[in-house]
Coordinates of C-alpha atoms in Angstrom, one line a residue:
Chain U
X1 CA 110.7 104.5 96.6
X2 CA 112.5 107.6 95.5
X3 CA 115.8 105.8 95.6
X4 CA 114.4 102.8 93.7
X5 CA 112.9 105.0 91.0
X6 CA 116.1 107.0 90.7
X7 CA 118.1 103.8 90.5
X8 CA 116.0 102.6 87.6
X9 CA 115.9 105.9 85.9
X10 CA 119.4 107.2 86.2
X11 CA 120.9 105.7 83.0
X12 CA 118.0 107.1 80.9
X13 CA 118.1 110.4 82.7
X14 CA 121.9 110.7 82.3
X15 CA 121.7 110.0 78.6
X16 CA 119.1 112.7 78.0
X17 CA 120.4 115.4 80.3
X18 CA 123.9 114.7 79.1
X19 CA 122.8 115.3 75.6
X20 CA 121.0 118.4 76.6
X21 CA 124.0 119.8 78.4
X22 CA 126.1 119.3 75.4
X23 CA 123.5 121.0 73.2
X24 CA 123.2 123.9 75.8
X25 CA 127.0 124.3 75.7
X26 CA 127.0 124.5 71.9
X27 CA 124.1 127.0 72.0
X28 CA 125.8 129.1 74.6
X29 CA 128.9 129.5 72.6
X30 CA 127.3 130.2 69.3
X31 CA 124.3 132.1 70.4
X32 CA 125.9 135.4 71.4
X33 CA 128.1 135.4 68.2
X34 CA 125.0 134.9 66.2
X35 CA 123.2 137.8 67.8
X36 CA 126.3 139.9 67.3
X37 CA 126.5 139.1 63.6
X38 CA 123.0 140.0 63.1
X39 CA 123.3 143.3 64.9
X40 CA 126.5 144.3 63.2
X41 CA 125.1 143.3 59.8
X42 CA 122.0 145.2 60.4
X43 CA 123.8 148.2 61.4
X44 CA 126.2 148.0 58.4
X45 CA 123.5 147.8 55.8
X46 CA 121.5 150.6 57.5
X47 CA 124.4 152.9 57.2
X48 CA 125.1 151.9 53.7
X49 CA 121.7 152.8 52.4
X50 CA 119.0 151.3 54.5
X51 CA 117.8 148.4 52.5
X52 CA 118.5 145.4 54.6
X53 CA 116.5 142.8 52.7
X54 CA 119.6 141.3 51.1
X55 CA 121.5 141.0 54.3
X56 CA 118.5 139.5 56.1
X57 CA 118.1 136.9 53.3
X58 CA 121.8 136.1 53.4
X59 CA 121.8 135.8 57.2
X60 CA 118.9 133.4 57.1
X61 CA 120.5 131.2 54.4
X62 CA 123.7 131.0 56.4
X63 CA 122.0 130.0 59.6
X64 CA 119.2 128.0 58.2
X65 CA 120.7 124.7 58.8
X66 CA 121.4 125.5 62.5
X67 CA 118.0 126.8 62.8
X68 CA 116.4 123.6 61.4
X69 CA 118.7 121.5 63.5
X70 CA 117.8 123.0 66.9
X71 CA 114.2 123.0 65.9
X72 CA 114.4 119.3 65.1
X73 CA 116.0 118.6 68.5
X74 CA 113.1 120.2 70.4
X75 CA 110.5 118.7 68.1
X76 CA 112.0 115.2 68.6
X77 CA 112.6 115.5 72.4
X78 CA 109.0 115.0 73.6
X79 CA 108.6 111.9 71.4
X80 CA 111.9 110.4 72.7
X81 CA 110.8 111.1 76.3
X82 CA 107.4 109.3 75.6
X83 CA 109.2 106.5 73.9
X84 CA 112.2 105.9 76.3
X85 CA 111.0 107.3 79.6
X86 CA 107.2 106.8 79.4
X87 CA 106.5 103.6 77.6
X88 CA 108.9 101.3 79.5
X89 CA 108.3 102.8 82.9
X90 CA 105.4 100.4 83.9
X91 CA 105.5 98.0 81.0
X92 CA 109.0 96.8 81.8
X93 CA 107.9 96.0 85.3
X94 CA 104.8 94.2 84.2
X95 CA 106.9 92.3 81.6
X96 CA 109.5 91.0 84.0
X97 CA 107.0 90.7 86.9
X98 CA 109.0 93.0 89.1
X99 CA 105.9 95.0 90.0
X100 CA 104.9 92.1 92.2
X101 CA 108.3 92.3 94.0
X102 CA 107.7 96.0 94.8
X103 CA 104.0 95.8 95.5
X104 CA 104.8 93.3 98.2
X105 CA 107.2 95.4 100.1
X106 CA 105.3 97.7 102.6
X107 CA 104.3 100.2 100.0
X108 CA 100.9 100.9 98.4
X109 CA 100.5 100.8 94.6
X110 CA 99.3 104.3 94.6
X111 CA 102.4 105.5 96.3
X112 CA 104.6 103.4 94.0
X113 CA 102.9 104.9 90.9
X114 CA 102.9 108.4 92.4
X115 CA 106.7 108.4 92.9
X116 CA 107.5 106.8 89.6
X117 CA 105.2 109.1 87.6
X118 CA 106.1 112.2 89.6
X119 CA 109.8 111.9 89.5
X120 CA 110.1 110.8 85.9
X121 CA 107.3 113.1 84.6
X122 CA 108.8 116.1 86.4
X123 CA 112.2 115.2 84.9
X124 CA 110.6 115.0 81.4
X125 CA 109.0 118.4 81.8
X126 CA 112.1 120.0 83.2
X127 CA 114.4 118.5 80.4
X128 CA 112.0 119.9 77.8
X129 CA 111.7 123.2 79.5
X130 CA 115.4 123.6 79.6
X131 CA 115.8 122.5 75.9
X132 CA 113.1 124.8 74.8
X133 CA 114.5 127.8 76.7
X134 CA 117.9 127.2 75.2
X135 CA 116.5 126.7 71.7
X136 CA 114.1 129.7 72.0
X137 CA 116.9 131.9 73.2
X138 CA 119.4 130.8 70.5
X139 CA 117.1 131.0 67.6
X140 CA 115.4 134.3 68.6
X141 CA 117.5 136.2 66.0
X142 CA 117.0 133.7 63.2
X143 CA 113.3 133.5 64.0
X144 CA 113.0 137.2 63.2
X145 CA 114.4 136.8 59.8
X146 CA 112.7 133.4 59.2
X147 CA 109.0 134.7 59.5
X148 CA 108.5 134.7 55.8
X149 CA 109.2 130.9 55.2
X150 CA 108.4 129.8 58.8
X151 CA 105.5 131.7 60.3
X152 CA 105.7 131.8 64.1
X153 CA 102.4 130.0 64.3
X154 CA 103.2 127.5 61.6
X155 CA 103.8 123.9 62.5
X156 CA 107.7 124.0 62.7
X157 CA 108.6 127.1 64.7
X158 CA 105.4 127.2 67.0
X159 CA 105.9 123.5 68.0
X160 CA 109.5 124.2 68.9
X161 CA 109.5 127.4 70.9
X162 CA 108.0 128.8 74.1
X163 CA 106.1 126.6 76.4
X164 CA 104.3 124.0 74.2
X165 CA 107.2 121.6 74.1
X166 CA 106.6 121.1 77.9
X167 CA 103.1 120.3 77.3
X168 CA 104.0 117.9 74.5
X169 CA 106.6 116.2 76.7
X170 CA 104.1 115.8 79.6
X171 CA 101.6 114.3 77.2
X172 CA 104.0 112.0 75.4
X173 CA 105.2 110.8 78.8
X174 CA 101.7 110.1 80.1
X175 CA 100.7 108.6 76.8
X176 CA 103.7 106.2 77.0
X177 CA 103.0 105.2 80.5
X178 CA 99.2 104.6 79.8
X179 CA 100.0 102.5 76.7
X180 CA 102.6 100.6 78.6
X181 CA 100.2 99.9 81.3
X182 CA 97.6 98.6 79.0
X183 CA 99.7 96.5 76.5
X184 CA 102.2 95.3 79.2
X185 CA 105.0 94.9 76.7
X186 CA 107.8 97.6 76.5
X187 CA 108.6 97.3 72.8
X188 CA 105.0 97.2 71.7
X189 CA 104.2 100.1 74.0
X190 CA 107.0 102.1 72.4
X191 CA 105.8 101.4 68.9
X192 CA 102.3 102.3 69.7
X193 CA 103.3 105.4 71.7
X194 CA 105.3 106.7 68.8
X195 CA 102.6 106.1 66.3
X196 CA 100.0 107.8 68.3
X197 CA 102.1 110.7 69.3
X198 CA 103.2 111.4 65.7
X199 CA 99.6 111.2 64.7
X200 CA 98.6 113.7 67.4
X201 CA 101.4 116.0 66.5
X202 CA 100.4 116.0 62.8
X203 CA 96.6 116.4 63.6
X204 CA 97.2 119.3 66.1
X205 CA 98.7 122.0 63.8
X206 CA 96.6 120.9 60.7
X207 CA 93.2 120.1 62.2
X208 CA 93.0 121.7 65.7
X209 CA 95.3 124.7 66.0
X210 CA 93.6 126.8 63.3
X211 CA 90.4 126.8 65.3
X212 CA 91.8 127.4 68.8
X213 CA 90.9 130.9 68.3
X214 CA 88.6 132.3 65.6
X215 CA 90.7 133.3 62.6
X216 CA 90.8 136.8 61.1
X217 CA 88.8 137.0 58.0
X218 CA 89.6 139.8 55.6
X219 CA 88.8 140.8 52.0
X220 CA 91.7 143.0 50.9
X221 CA 92.7 144.6 47.6
X222 CA 95.5 142.9 45.8
X223 CA 98.7 144.6 46.6
X224 CA 102.4 143.9 47.4
X225 CA 101.7 143.1 51.0
X226 CA 99.5 140.1 50.2
X227 CA 101.3 138.9 47.0
X228 CA 103.5 135.9 47.2
X229 CA 103.5 135.4 43.4
X230 CA 101.6 135.9 40.2
X231 CA 101.5 132.9 38.0
X232 CA 100.6 132.8 34.3
X233 CA 99.1 129.8 32.6
X234 CA 100.8 129.7 29.2
X235 CA 97.9 127.9 27.6
X236 CA 95.2 130.4 28.2
X237 CA 97.2 133.3 29.4
X238 CA 95.1 133.4 32.6
X239 CA 96.8 134.7 35.7
X240 CA 96.6 133.1 39.1
X241 CA 97.4 134.8 42.3
X242 CA 99.4 133.2 45.1
X243 CA 98.5 135.2 48.3
X244 CA 100.3 135.5 51.5
X245 CA 99.3 137.0 54.8
X246 CA 99.3 140.8 55.1
X247 CA 102.1 140.8 57.6
X248 CA 105.3 138.7 57.9
X249 CA 104.8 136.1 60.4
X250 CA 101.0 135.9 60.2
X251 CA 99.7 132.4 59.7
X252 CA 97.7 132.2 56.5
X253 CA 95.0 129.5 56.7
X254 CA 93.3 129.9 53.4
X255 CA 93.0 132.5 50.6
X256 CA 90.6 132.9 47.8
X257 CA 90.6 135.3 44.8
X258 CA 87.0 136.7 44.2
X259 CA 85.9 138.8 41.3
X260 CA 83.9 142.0 41.2
X261 CA 80.7 140.1 41.9
X262 CA 82.2 138.6 45.0
X263 CA 82.3 135.2 43.3
X264 CA 85.3 132.9 43.9
X265 CA 87.4 132.5 40.9
X266 CA 90.7 130.6 40.2
X267 CA 92.0 133.0 37.5
X268 CA 92.3 136.7 37.2
X269 CA 91.2 137.9 33.8
X270 CA 94.0 140.3 33.0
X271 CA 96.6 140.1 30.2
X272 CA 100.3 139.8 31.2
X273 CA 101.5 140.4 27.7
X274 CA 100.0 143.7 27.2
X275 CA 98.4 146.6 29.1
X276 CA 99.1 147.5 32.7
X277 CA 100.5 144.1 33.6
X278 CA 102.8 143.7 30.6
X279 CA 106.3 142.1 31.3
X280 CA 108.0 145.4 31.3
X281 CA 106.4 146.0 34.7
X282 CA 108.7 144.0 36.8
X283 CA 109.9 147.2 38.4
X284 CA 108.2 148.1 41.7
X285 CA 106.6 151.3 40.5
X286 CA 104.9 149.8 37.4
X287 CA 103.9 146.8 39.5
X288 CA 101.7 149.3 41.3
X289 CA 99.9 150.1 38.1
X290 CA 99.3 146.4 37.5
X291 CA 97.7 146.1 40.9
X292 CA 95.7 149.2 40.3
X293 CA 94.4 147.6 37.1
X294 CA 93.5 144.4 38.9
X295 CA 91.7 146.2 41.6
X296 CA 89.9 148.3 39.0
X297 CA 88.6 145.1 37.5
X298 CA 87.2 144.4 40.9
X299 CA 89.3 141.5 42.1
X300 CA 89.9 141.2 45.7
X301 CA 91.5 138.4 47.8
X302 CA 89.6 136.8 50.7
X303 CA 91.8 135.4 53.3
X304 CA 91.6 133.8 56.8
X305 CA 94.7 134.0 58.9
X306 CA 95.9 134.4 62.5
X307 CA 98.0 137.4 63.3
X308 CA 101.5 136.8 64.5
X309 CA 100.8 138.4 67.8
X310 CA 98.6 135.5 68.7
X311 CA 101.7 133.5 69.3
X312 CA 101.4 133.5 73.1
X313 CA 97.7 133.0 73.5
X314 CA 98.0 130.0 71.1
X315 CA 101.1 128.8 73.2
X316 CA 99.2 128.8 76.5
X317 CA 96.0 127.3 75.0
X318 CA 97.8 124.5 73.4
X319 CA 100.0 123.9 76.4
X320 CA 96.8 123.8 78.4
X321 CA 95.3 121.2 76.1
X322 CA 98.2 118.9 76.2
X323 CA 98.8 119.3 80.0
X324 CA 95.1 118.5 80.6
X325 CA 95.3 115.4 78.4
X326 CA 98.4 114.4 80.3
X327 CA 96.7 114.8 83.7
X328 CA 93.7 112.9 82.4
X329 CA 95.9 109.9 81.3
X330 CA 97.7 110.1 84.7
X331 CA 94.4 110.0 86.5
X332 CA 93.5 106.9 84.4
X333 CA 96.8 105.2 85.2
X334 CA 96.1 105.6 89.0
X335 CA 92.6 104.1 88.5
X336 CA 93.9 101.3 86.4
X337 CA 96.7 100.5 88.8
X338 CA 94.4 100.4 91.8
X339 CA 91.5 98.4 90.1
X340 CA 92.7 96.5 87.2
X341 CA 96.4 95.8 87.4
X342 CA 97.6 92.6 88.8
Chain O
X6 CA 95.9 83.8 118.8
X7 CA 94.5 85.3 115.6
X8 CA 94.1 83.1 112.7
X9 CA 96.7 83.3 109.9
X10 CA 94.1 83.4 107.3
X11 CA 90.3 83.4 107.4
X12 CA 88.1 83.2 104.3
X13 CA 84.3 83.3 104.2
X14 CA 82.6 82.4 100.8
X15 CA 85.6 83.9 99.1
X16 CA 85.4 84.1 95.3
X17 CA 87.1 85.9 92.4
X18 CA 85.9 86.1 88.9
X19 CA 87.8 87.1 85.8
X20 CA 85.2 88.1 83.2
X21 CA 82.9 85.1 83.2
X22 CA 85.3 82.6 84.6
X23 CA 85.5 82.0 88.4
X24 CA 89.1 81.5 89.3
X25 CA 88.1 80.8 92.9
X26 CA 84.7 80.2 94.3
X27 CA 83.0 79.7 97.6
X28 CA 86.3 79.3 99.5
X29 CA 86.0 79.1 103.2
X30 CA 89.0 78.5 105.3
X31 CA 90.3 79.1 108.8
X32 CA 94.0 78.5 109.1
X33 CA 95.4 79.1 112.6
X34 CA 98.7 80.9 112.9
X35 CA 101.9 78.9 113.3
X36 CA 101.6 76.5 110.5
X37 CA 103.5 75.8 107.3
X38 CA 100.6 75.5 105.0
X39 CA 100.8 73.7 101.7
X40 CA 98.5 74.8 99.0
X41 CA 98.4 72.1 96.4
X42 CA 96.4 71.7 93.2
X43 CA 96.9 71.3 89.4
X44 CA 97.9 74.3 87.3
X45 CA 95.1 76.7 86.9
X46 CA 93.2 75.5 90.0
X47 CA 93.2 78.9 91.4
X48 CA 96.2 78.8 93.8
X49 CA 97.7 82.0 92.6
X50 CA 94.4 83.8 92.8
X51 CA 93.9 82.7 96.4
X52 CA 97.4 83.8 97.3
X53 CA 97.0 87.1 95.5
X54 CA 93.7 87.7 97.4
X55 CA 95.5 86.8 100.7
X56 CA 98.4 89.3 100.0
X57 CA 96.0 92.1 98.8
X58 CA 97.1 92.1 95.2
X59 CA 93.6 91.2 94.2
X60 CA 90.2 92.3 95.6
X61 CA 87.6 89.5 96.1
X62 CA 84.6 89.5 93.9
X63 CA 82.5 87.8 96.7
X64 CA 83.0 87.0 100.3
X65 CA 85.6 88.2 102.7
X66 CA 89.1 87.4 103.5
X67 CA 91.1 88.3 106.7
X68 CA 94.8 87.8 107.1
X69 CA 96.3 88.1 110.6
X70 CA 93.0 89.7 111.5
X71 CA 93.2 92.5 108.9
X72 CA 92.1 93.2 105.5
X73 CA 94.8 92.3 103.0
X74 CA 96.7 95.2 101.5
X75 CA 94.6 97.7 103.4
X76 CA 97.5 99.8 104.8
X77 CA 101.2 100.0 105.3
X78 CA 101.0 98.2 108.7
X79 CA 99.1 95.3 107.2
X80 CA 101.5 95.1 104.2
X81 CA 104.4 95.0 106.6
X82 CA 102.9 92.0 108.3
X83 CA 102.6 89.9 105.2
X84 CA 105.5 88.9 103.0
X85 CA 104.9 87.6 99.6
X86 CA 107.2 85.9 97.2
X87 CA 105.6 86.0 93.8
X88 CA 105.6 83.3 91.2
X89 CA 108.8 82.9 89.3
X90 CA 110.5 84.9 92.1
X91 CA 110.9 88.1 90.2
X92 CA 113.9 90.3 90.8
X93 CA 115.3 93.4 89.0
X94 CA 117.9 92.0 86.5
X95 CA 119.9 95.1 86.4
X96 CA 120.2 95.6 90.2
X97 CA 122.8 94.0 92.3
X98 CA 122.0 91.9 95.4
X99 CA 123.2 94.8 97.6
X100 CA 120.8 97.0 95.8
X101 CA 118.0 94.6 96.3
X102 CA 118.6 94.7 100.0
X103 CA 118.7 98.5 99.9
X104 CA 115.3 98.4 98.1
X105 CA 113.9 96.2 100.9
X106 CA 115.5 98.5 103.5
X107 CA 113.9 101.6 102.0
X108 CA 110.5 100.1 101.4
X109 CA 109.9 98.2 104.6
X110 CA 109.6 99.8 108.1
X111 CA 110.5 96.5 109.9
X112 CA 113.4 95.6 107.6
X113 CA 116.1 93.5 109.3
X114 CA 119.2 94.4 107.5
X115 CA 121.6 92.2 109.6
X116 CA 119.4 89.2 108.9
X117 CA 119.4 89.9 105.1
X118 CA 123.2 90.3 104.9
X119 CA 123.9 87.4 107.1
X120 CA 121.6 85.2 104.9
X121 CA 123.2 86.3 101.7
X122 CA 126.6 85.5 103.1
X123 CA 125.5 82.2 104.3
X124 CA 124.2 81.4 100.8
X125 CA 127.6 82.2 99.4
X126 CA 126.3 84.9 97.1
X127 CA 128.4 87.9 96.0
X128 CA 126.6 91.0 97.0
X129 CA 127.9 92.9 94.1
X130 CA 126.4 90.5 91.6
X131 CA 123.5 91.6 89.4
X132 CA 120.4 89.6 89.9
X133 CA 120.2 89.0 86.1
X134 CA 123.4 86.9 86.4
X135 CA 122.1 84.7 89.2
X136 CA 120.9 81.2 88.6
X137 CA 117.3 80.4 89.1
X138 CA 117.9 78.9 92.5
X139 CA 120.0 81.8 93.6
X140 CA 117.3 84.3 92.5
X141 CA 114.6 82.4 94.4
X142 CA 116.9 82.5 97.4
X143 CA 117.3 86.3 97.0
X144 CA 113.5 86.7 96.7
X145 CA 113.1 84.6 99.8
X146 CA 115.7 86.7 101.7
X147 CA 113.7 89.8 100.8
X148 CA 110.6 88.2 102.0
X149 CA 112.1 87.1 105.3
X150 CA 114.1 90.2 106.1
X151 CA 110.9 92.1 105.8
X152 CA 110.1 90.4 109.1
X153 CA 106.5 89.5 108.3
X154 CA 104.3 87.4 110.6
X155 CA 103.0 85.5 107.6
X156 CA 105.0 84.6 104.6
X157 CA 103.2 83.6 101.4
X158 CA 105.1 82.0 98.5
X159 CA 103.6 81.2 95.2
X160 CA 105.1 78.2 93.5
X161 CA 108.6 79.3 94.7
X162 CA 110.3 76.2 93.5
X163 CA 108.4 75.5 90.2
X164 CA 111.3 76.6 88.0
X165 CA 114.1 75.0 90.1
X166 CA 116.1 71.9 89.7
X167 CA 115.7 69.2 92.4
X168 CA 118.8 70.2 94.4
X169 CA 118.0 73.9 94.4
X170 CA 114.4 72.9 95.4
X171 CA 115.7 71.1 98.4
X172 CA 118.0 73.9 99.4
X173 CA 115.2 76.4 99.1
X174 CA 112.9 74.4 101.2
X175 CA 115.6 73.8 103.7
X176 CA 116.2 77.6 104.0
X177 CA 112.5 78.3 104.2
X178 CA 112.0 75.8 107.0
X179 CA 115.0 77.3 109.0
X180 CA 113.6 80.7 108.7
X181 CA 110.2 79.5 109.8
X182 CA 111.5 78.0 112.9
X183 CA 113.9 80.8 113.7
X184 CA 111.4 83.6 113.2
X185 CA 108.2 82.0 114.2
X186 CA 106.7 82.6 110.8
X187 CA 103.4 81.4 109.5
X188 CA 103.9 80.2 105.9
X189 CA 101.6 79.5 103.1
X190 CA 103.1 78.1 99.9
X191 CA 101.7 76.7 96.9
X192 CA 102.8 74.0 94.5
X193 CA 101.5 71.7 91.9
X194 CA 103.7 68.9 93.2
X195 CA 102.9 67.2 96.6
X196 CA 106.5 66.1 96.9
X197 CA 107.6 69.7 97.3
X198 CA 105.3 70.1 100.3
X199 CA 105.5 66.6 101.8
X200 CA 108.4 67.3 104.2
X201 CA 107.8 70.9 104.9
X202 CA 104.1 71.3 105.5
X203 CA 102.0 70.5 108.6
X204 CA 98.8 71.9 107.1
X205 CA 97.4 71.1 103.7
X206 CA 94.8 72.7 101.3
X207 CA 93.8 70.9 98.2
X208 CA 92.5 73.2 95.6
X209 CA 90.9 71.9 92.4
X210 CA 88.8 73.5 89.8
X211 CA 88.7 76.8 91.7
X212 CA 87.2 75.1 94.8
X213 CA 88.8 73.9 98.0
X214 CA 88.5 70.2 98.2
X215 CA 89.9 69.6 101.6
X216 CA 91.8 71.5 104.2
X217 CA 93.3 70.4 107.5
X218 CA 96.4 69.5 109.5
X219 CA 98.5 66.9 107.7
X220 CA 98.6 64.5 110.7
X221 CA 94.8 64.7 111.0
X222 CA 94.2 64.2 107.4
X223 CA 96.4 61.2 107.2
X224 CA 94.8 59.7 110.4
X225 CA 91.3 60.1 109.0
X226 CA 91.9 58.8 105.4
X227 CA 92.1 55.2 104.6
X228 CA 92.2 53.1 101.5
X229 CA 89.8 50.1 101.7
X230 CA 90.3 47.1 99.4
X231 CA 88.0 44.1 99.4
X232 CA 85.4 42.3 97.3
X233 CA 83.3 44.2 94.8
X234 CA 80.8 46.4 96.5
X235 CA 78.6 49.4 95.6
X236 CA 79.6 52.8 96.9
X237 CA 76.1 53.3 98.4
X238 CA 76.6 50.3 100.6
X239 CA 79.3 51.8 102.8
X240 CA 78.4 53.1 106.3
X241 CA 77.1 56.7 106.4
X242 CA 80.1 57.9 108.4
X243 CA 82.5 57.0 105.8
X244 CA 82.8 59.6 103.1
X245 CA 83.9 58.2 99.8
X246 CA 86.6 60.3 98.2
X247 CA 87.3 58.0 95.3
X248 CA 86.2 54.6 94.3
X249 CA 87.6 52.1 91.7
X250 CA 86.1 48.8 90.7
X251 CA 87.3 45.8 88.9
X252 CA 85.2 42.7 88.2
X253 CA 85.8 41.2 91.6
X254 CA 87.4 43.9 93.7
X255 CA 86.6 47.4 94.9
X256 CA 89.0 49.9 96.2
X257 CA 87.8 53.0 98.1
X258 CA 89.5 55.9 99.6
X259 CA 87.4 57.1 102.4
X260 CA 87.4 59.7 105.1
X261 CA 86.1 58.8 108.6
X262 CA 86.7 59.7 112.2
X263 CA 85.4 56.3 113.3
X264 CA 87.4 53.0 113.4
X265 CA 86.7 50.6 110.5
X266 CA 85.3 47.3 111.8
X267 CA 84.2 45.6 108.6
X268 CA 86.4 42.5 108.3
X269 CA 85.9 42.3 104.6
X270 CA 88.2 45.2 104.0
X271 CA 92.0 45.3 103.9
X272 CA 92.7 48.8 105.4
X273 CA 95.9 50.6 104.4
X274 CA 97.4 53.9 105.2
X275 CA 97.6 56.7 102.6
X276 CA 100.7 58.7 101.8
X277 CA 100.1 62.4 101.5
X278 CA 100.5 62.1 97.8
X279 CA 97.9 59.4 97.5
X280 CA 95.5 61.5 99.5
X281 CA 96.0 64.5 97.3
X282 CA 95.7 62.6 94.1
X283 CA 92.5 61.0 95.3
X284 CA 90.9 64.4 95.7
X285 CA 92.3 65.6 92.3
X286 CA 91.1 62.6 90.4
X287 CA 87.7 62.6 91.8
X288 CA 87.0 66.1 90.8
X289 CA 88.3 65.4 87.4
X290 CA 85.6 62.6 87.0
X291 CA 82.6 64.1 88.6
X292 CA 81.8 67.6 89.7
X293 CA 78.7 66.9 91.8
X294 CA 79.6 64.7 94.7
X295 CA 77.8 64.6 98.0
X296 CA 81.1 64.3 99.8
X297 CA 82.0 67.9 98.8
X298 CA 79.5 69.4 101.1
X299 CA 80.2 66.9 103.9
X300 CA 83.8 67.9 104.1
X301 CA 83.3 71.3 105.6

């Protein structure tokens, strides 16, 4: 059965592993250089005066496309696995009737399914693990400088680093197999698998992940560390605050400006044309006066966020959820094969 | 000798529809059994039950003394060539044989290779490129080289042209004799089975109408033609399978063990096809016939 499974799987396997090998080779060549560039650049700017923010910004801009590309690869890989390895695995057999050829050799259905699922499923997880490892390693330097735009817990970076891609791949594969078994048509199964998987992948970071652990709630004074921008409405001169999480890499879920009475407000009632926050105050030190004035008026910002150091707890929890779902789907597949399939 | 197939009150339901109901059979080993009936009569269901692909809803079935599909040994004893003789389009003939060798403990590789050679097939050819007849032959080769004691074939020739049909049946017969196989094969055409089978089961509307050795069936069924007469006025030992009347004449197809003495009748022999058609037609007309019970 192992031979047959491999014989049926080898083309698809070669395509994916070949692609991954090529990717790994590219990353292996460019990765050390990237780390080198970063280390030298950082050293240079430190010796020249210590402010490295310009260099960091430039380094990120230069490598952003590569960063996004490798991230995209690892984001797409589980979907591809579900689509091209999972969905056709059983449905193709049912479609062409070949399951009845195999089932009538001296082999039980359970064993047939176990070998098919085991071999292909493990290959799916191994492929994703390798890809995630390579991508995580390669982008570790860029990730450090990307935290402002791409928090490590946010939907892009978190989904594409560490161990969660393995969970995604296992789930996508099991989902594809299950759907294929139920609809018995490879193409339809692929379409449904893709739709469901994409929906899950959107729902997870937006609806579920924020609640995996209780978020940190804090009411803090308005200062540089939580300020993403101050916006002025030209019509009524009102000022609106755009907050960010206190530390780079934290994942801000929500923020709300409150006034001295603790009431939620949209606008901060302070003039930008005169007084402490007048336009002349763009320089850093005078900005502090502006913040002091806002604080004196009693404005605070309430925010809920997840600290960046929750990256690994979140990774393990989410991997656990996806793997458990995959196991449940697999269990269903076995039950269905034994009881319902013919 | 254990029976090839024994069924007791066997039934299988799909949702609310009974695909097979109240099926009781006892087929001795060593026969080539034809299972005939119209499309949708339940032939595939019965064969799937026998090969262990389906579990019965009611009743029991034993094949070669064991429960179908219960374990590897049982599966090794029963070969099954599924409807439309499925094969892997992307795999070559050699790879199909390798598949058989890997998955069957009693696989006879020499037999398989020899058979492929005799059929004049190129072992390097992909199954997807084979003609329907060649594909059926490949599926049959897989079934035979597994060295089963009972080989079940579900409509193996339904998709084949007449020449390929004959070649397939020929090959099947040769293998049957050579390897002392019991065979059960289904068809909706009697002509496919006429020359091959020595045992016949007629399945109509999910029920077994008649089952028995062909010779015995032919010896006990007769066509009576004579002056118009009511069905009820025939002797009690003559089971009426079908009756047709014109103004002056009646034609009956009856089953009886006893000789027919009534001089009013012209008695003629039935062909196997006539016999099967008689059972099929009757069921189509009336569902509740007393003869149904009397047959068993």
